[in-house]
PDB file of C-alpha atoms in Angstrom:
ATOM      1  CA  GLU A  13    -168.915-173.150  -5.083  1.00 72.00           C
ATOM      2  CA  ASP A  14    -166.773-176.293  -4.773  1.00 76.00           C
ATOM      3  CA  ALA A  15    -166.710-175.795  -1.000  1.00 79.00           C
ATOM      4  CA  ARG A  16    -170.512-175.529  -0.896  1.00 78.00           C
ATOM      5  CA  ALA A  17    -170.769-178.933  -2.579  1.00 81.00           C
ATOM      6  CA  VAL A  18    -169.057-180.608   0.384  1.00 81.00           C
ATOM      7  CA  ALA A  19    -170.338-178.340   3.176  1.00 78.00           C
ATOM      8  CA  THR A  20    -173.260-180.314   4.519  1.00 77.00           C
ATOM      9  CA  GLY A  21    -173.719-178.738   7.939  1.00 79.00           C
ATOM     10  CA  GLY A  22    -175.473-175.502   8.752  1.00 80.00           C
ATOM     11  CA  LEU A  23    -172.424-174.023  10.494  1.00 81.00           C
ATOM     12  CA  ALA A  24    -170.230-174.727   7.467  1.00 81.00           C
ATOM     13  CA  ARG A  25    -172.756-173.121   5.140  1.00 85.00           C
ATOM     14  CA  ASP A  26    -173.067-170.100   7.444  1.00 86.00           C
ATOM     15  CA  ALA A  27    -169.269-169.754   7.449  1.00 82.00           C
ATOM     16  CA  LEU A  28    -169.200-169.940   3.649  1.00 86.00           C
ATOM     17  CA  ASP A  29    -171.914-167.271   3.451  1.00 87.00           C
ATOM     18  CA  ALA A  30    -169.854-164.985   5.716  1.00 84.00           C
ATOM     19  CA  LEU A  31    -166.740-165.661   3.652  1.00 85.00           C
ATOM     20  CA  ALA A  32    -168.656-164.906   0.443  1.00 88.00           C
ATOM     21  CA  ARG A  33    -169.730-161.538   1.882  1.00 87.00           C
ATOM     22  CA  THR A  34    -166.123-160.760   2.847  1.00 85.00           C
ATOM     23  CA  TRP A  35    -164.895-161.807  -0.600  1.00 87.00           C
ATOM     24  CA  GLY A  36    -167.553-159.561  -2.151  1.00 88.00           C
ATOM     25  CA  VAL A  37    -165.983-156.581  -0.380  1.00 86.00           C
ATOM     26  CA  VAL A  38    -162.513-157.648  -1.581  1.00 86.00           C
ATOM     27  CA  GLU A  39    -163.766-157.938  -5.173  1.00 89.00           C
ATOM     28  CA  SER A  40    -165.672-154.652  -5.077  1.00 87.00           C
ATOM     29  CA  LEU A  41    -162.446-152.945  -4.035  1.00 85.00           C
ATOM     30  CA  GLY A  42    -160.597-154.484  -6.977  1.00 85.00           C
ATOM     31  CA  LEU A  43    -158.239-156.371  -4.674  1.00 83.00           C
ATOM     32  CA  SER A  44    -159.009-159.980  -5.577  1.00 85.00           C
ATOM     33  CA  ASP A  45    -155.653-160.316  -7.341  1.00 84.00           C
ATOM     34  CA  VAL A  46    -153.761-159.758  -4.061  1.00 81.00           C
ATOM     35  CA  PHE A  47    -155.947-161.979  -1.850  1.00 82.00           C
ATOM     36  CA  GLU A  48    -156.254-165.746  -1.853  1.00 81.00           C
ATOM     37  CA  ILE A  49    -158.613-168.126  -0.083  1.00 81.00           C
ATOM     38  CA  ASP A  50    -156.961-171.383   0.973  1.00 79.00           C
ATOM     39  CA  PHE A  51    -159.402-173.978   2.294  1.00 77.00           C
ATOM     40  CA  GLY A  52    -156.493-176.358   2.857  1.00 73.00           C
ATOM     41  CA  ASP A  53    -154.890-174.173   5.534  1.00 71.00           C
ATOM     42  CA  VAL A  54    -156.082-175.527   8.869  1.00 66.00           C
ATOM     43  CA  SER A  55    -153.334-174.163  11.092  1.00 65.00           C
ATOM     44  CA  GLY A  56    -154.651-173.127  14.473  1.00 59.00           C
ATOM     45  CA  LEU A  57    -158.093-174.516  13.697  1.00 58.00           C
ATOM     46  CA  ASP A  58    -158.797-175.247  17.370  1.00 73.00           C
ATOM     47  CA  TYR A  59    -157.857-171.713  18.431  1.00 72.00           C
ATOM     48  CA  TYR A  60    -159.726-169.594  15.916  1.00 78.00           C
ATOM     49  CA  THR A  61    -163.504-169.438  15.588  1.00 79.00           C
ATOM     50  CA  GLY A  62    -163.889-167.737  12.239  1.00 75.00           C
ATOM     51  CA  LEU A  63    -161.916-166.125   9.464  1.00 78.00           C
ATOM     52  CA  VAL A  64    -158.140-166.642   9.681  1.00 82.00           C
ATOM     53  CA  PHE A  65    -155.656-164.666   7.599  1.00 84.00           C
ATOM     54  CA  LYS A  66    -151.931-164.536   6.902  1.00 85.00           C
ATOM     55  CA  LEU A  67    -150.022-161.501   5.669  1.00 85.00           C
ATOM     56  CA  TYR A  68    -147.348-161.606   2.977  1.00 83.00           C
ATOM     57  CA  VAL A  69    -145.183-158.850   1.520  1.00 80.00           C
ATOM     58  CA  ASP A  70    -143.269-158.831  -1.755  1.00 74.00           C
ATOM     59  CA  GLY A  71    -139.648-159.537  -0.921  1.00 68.00           C
ATOM     60  CA  ALA A  72    -140.316-161.609   2.183  1.00 73.00           C
ATOM     61  CA  GLY A  73    -139.668-165.314   1.979  1.00 71.00           C
ATOM     62  CA  ALA A  74    -142.375-166.099   4.502  1.00 77.00           C
ATOM     63  CA  ARG A  75    -145.444-164.544   6.045  1.00 82.00           C
ATOM     64  CA  VAL A  76    -144.970-161.331   8.005  1.00 87.00           C
ATOM     65  CA  GLY A  77    -148.118-161.571  10.079  1.00 88.00           C
ATOM     66  CA  GLY A  78    -151.488-163.130  10.560  1.00 87.00           C
ATOM     67  CA  GLY A  79    -154.510-163.401  12.768  1.00 87.00           C
ATOM     68  CA  GLY A  80    -158.225-163.982  12.828  1.00 86.00           C
ATOM     69  CA  ARG A  81    -161.380-164.371  14.910  1.00 84.00           C
ATOM     70  CA  TYR A  82    -161.081-166.046  18.298  1.00 84.00           C
ATOM     71  CA  ASP A  83    -164.368-165.452  20.095  1.00 82.00           C
ATOM     72  CA  ASP A  84    -164.132-168.555  22.284  1.00 81.00           C
ATOM     73  CA  LEU A  85    -160.803-167.538  23.813  1.00 81.00           C
ATOM     74  CA  THR A  86    -162.452-165.026  26.130  1.00 80.00           C
ATOM     75  CA  ALA A  87    -164.994-167.667  27.167  1.00 82.00           C
ATOM     76  CA  SER A  88    -162.167-169.626  28.778  1.00 80.00           C
ATOM     77  CA  PHE A  89    -161.751-166.628  31.094  1.00 83.00           C
ATOM     78  CA  GLY A  90    -165.426-166.518  32.010  1.00 86.00           C
ATOM     79  CA  ARG A  91    -167.159-164.410  29.366  1.00 86.00           C
ATOM     80  CA  ARG A  92    -167.528-165.002  25.637  1.00 85.00           C
ATOM     81  CA  GLU A  93    -166.880-161.807  23.669  1.00 86.00           C
ATOM     82  CA  PRO A  94    -166.364-161.123  19.962  1.00 86.00           C
ATOM     83  CA  ALA A  95    -162.633-160.902  19.384  1.00 86.00           C
ATOM     84  CA  THR A  96    -160.302-160.371  16.452  1.00 86.00           C
ATOM     85  CA  GLY A  97    -156.561-159.963  16.551  1.00 87.00           C
ATOM     86  CA  PHE A  98    -153.385-160.137  14.562  1.00 88.00           C
ATOM     87  CA  VAL A  99    -149.643-160.224  14.975  1.00 87.00           C
ATOM     88  CA  LEU A 100    -146.930-158.648  12.853  1.00 88.00           C
ATOM     89  CA  ASP A 101    -143.476-160.207  12.627  1.00 88.00           C
ATOM     90  CA  LEU A 102    -141.421-157.049  13.012  1.00 86.00           C
ATOM     91  CA  ASP A 103    -138.167-158.901  12.329  1.00 85.00           C
ATOM     92  CA  ALA A 104    -139.477-160.075   8.939  1.00 83.00           C
ATOM     93  CA  ILE A 105    -140.868-156.628   8.097  1.00 81.00           C
ATOM     94  CA  THR A 106    -137.610-154.948   9.122  1.00 81.00           C
ATOM     95  CA  GLU A 107    -135.678-157.391   6.937  1.00 79.00           C
ATOM     96  CA  VAL A 108    -137.812-156.475   3.910  1.00 78.00           C
ATOM     97  CA  ILE A 109    -137.345-152.753   4.584  1.00 76.00           C
ATOM     98  CA  MET A 110    -133.591-153.132   5.049  1.00 76.00           C
ATOM     99  CA  ARG A 111    -133.357-154.894   1.684  1.00 74.00           C
ATOM    100  CA  GLY A 112    -134.620-151.770  -0.030  1.00 68.00           C
ATOM    101  CA  GLY A 113    -138.333-151.438   0.581  1.00 54.00           C
ATOM    102  CA  ASP A 114    -139.563-148.091  -0.676  1.00 57.00           C
ATOM    103  CA  PHE A 115    -142.011-146.411   1.669  1.00 56.00           C
ATOM    104  CA  GLU A 116    -142.809-143.004   3.052  1.00 61.00           C
ATOM    105  CA  MET A 117    -143.793-142.336   6.654  1.00 56.00           C
ATOM    106  CA  LYS A 118    -146.638-139.854   6.921  1.00 60.00           C
ATOM    107  CA  ASN A 119    -147.037-137.614   9.929  1.00 65.00           C
ATOM    108  CA  GLY A 120    -149.804-135.311  10.930  1.00 64.00           C
ATOM    109  CA  PRO A 121    -153.313-135.656  12.278  1.00 62.00           C
ATOM    110  CA  ARG A 122    -155.211-138.859  11.654  1.00 73.00           C
ATOM    111  CA  GLU A 123    -158.924-139.011  10.937  1.00 76.00           C
ATOM    112  CA  THR A 124    -161.114-141.984  11.768  1.00 75.00           C
ATOM    113  CA  ILE A 125    -163.675-143.318   9.314  1.00 74.00           C
ATOM    114  CA  SER A 126    -166.322-145.480  10.958  1.00 74.00           C
ATOM    115  CA  VAL A 127    -168.564-147.965   9.209  1.00 70.00           C
ATOM    116  CA  ALA A 128    -172.064-147.648  10.624  1.00 71.00           C
ATOM    117  CA  GLU A 129    -174.629-150.445  10.624  1.00 71.00           C
ATOM    118  CA  GLY A 130    -176.117-150.776   7.161  1.00 71.00           C
ATOM    119  CA  GLU A 131    -173.368-148.801   5.396  1.00 75.00           C
ATOM    120  CA  SER A 132    -171.326-150.310   2.604  1.00 79.00           C
ATOM    121  CA  MET A 133    -167.953-151.369   3.979  1.00 78.00           C
ATOM    122  CA  ALA A 134    -166.579-151.448   0.443  1.00 82.00           C
ATOM    123  CA  GLU A 135    -167.613-147.829  -0.138  1.00 83.00           C
ATOM    124  CA  ARG A 136    -165.972-146.719   3.110  1.00 81.00           C
ATOM    125  CA  PHE A 137    -162.761-148.582   2.153  1.00 82.00           C
ATOM    126  CA  ARG A 138    -162.794-146.872  -1.242  1.00 84.00           C
ATOM    127  CA  GLU A 139    -163.171-143.517   0.501  1.00 84.00           C
ATOM    128  CA  ALA A 140    -160.270-144.285   2.845  1.00 83.00           C
ATOM    129  CA  THR A 141    -158.073-145.514  -0.022  1.00 83.00           C
ATOM    130  CA  GLY A 142    -158.728-142.372  -2.052  1.00 85.00           C
ATOM    131  CA  ARG A 143    -157.999-140.102   0.867  1.00 83.00           C
ATOM    132  CA  ARG A 144    -154.803-142.005   1.691  1.00 81.00           C
ATOM    133  CA  ALA A 145    -153.723-141.622  -1.948  1.00 83.00           C
ATOM    134  CA  ARG A 146    -154.089-137.859  -1.467  1.00 83.00           C
ATOM    135  CA  GLY A 147    -151.734-138.047   1.524  1.00 80.00           C
ATOM    136  CA  GLU A 148    -154.272-138.065   4.344  1.00 80.00           C
ATOM    137  CA  ARG A 149    -153.803-140.307   7.384  1.00 80.00           C
ATOM    138  CA  ILE A 150    -156.950-142.382   7.806  1.00 79.00           C
ATOM    139  CA  ARG A 151    -157.896-145.037  10.347  1.00 79.00           C
ATOM    140  CA  MET A 152    -160.813-147.422   9.731  1.00 74.00           C
ATOM    141  CA  GLU A 153    -163.128-148.622  12.498  1.00 74.00           C
TER     142      GLU A 153
END
C-alpha cells in the first residue's frame, strides 16, 4: 500500500496490480515467509520490462540465480514477444551442495501440469507440491 501512495502513473499502478496478483498466489500457497518484495532493487531496470526476481539458498553467501520479464529484448531483433528467463549460478549451487546440502535426485517419468486460462494458478501449484511430496516428478507450464 505504501507503493500505491507514490505510484501516480497508470503504468506504475498496473504493475502494482500485477504484483499484487502474484503476491496473492504466493500467500495462498503459504510461501510468503520465504519470499520478499524489494522495491529498492533497481538492478537491470533498463533490461527488464516486468517482474524481476533473485534466487537465494540457505547456506549460500550470495544469490544463486535470478531473472525476470524482458519483453522488449525481442523487439530489438524485429519482433516484440512475451519473454521470461532466468539464470542459475551453478558454481554457487555446487558450492552449497558440496558443503553438505541434503537432497535426493528423483528419476522416472515426469508429468506436466498445465494452467489453463481461468484456472487458479495457486490451486495447480498446490496440486504439484502435493504430488511432488509423494515422490512424483511434476513440471509446471
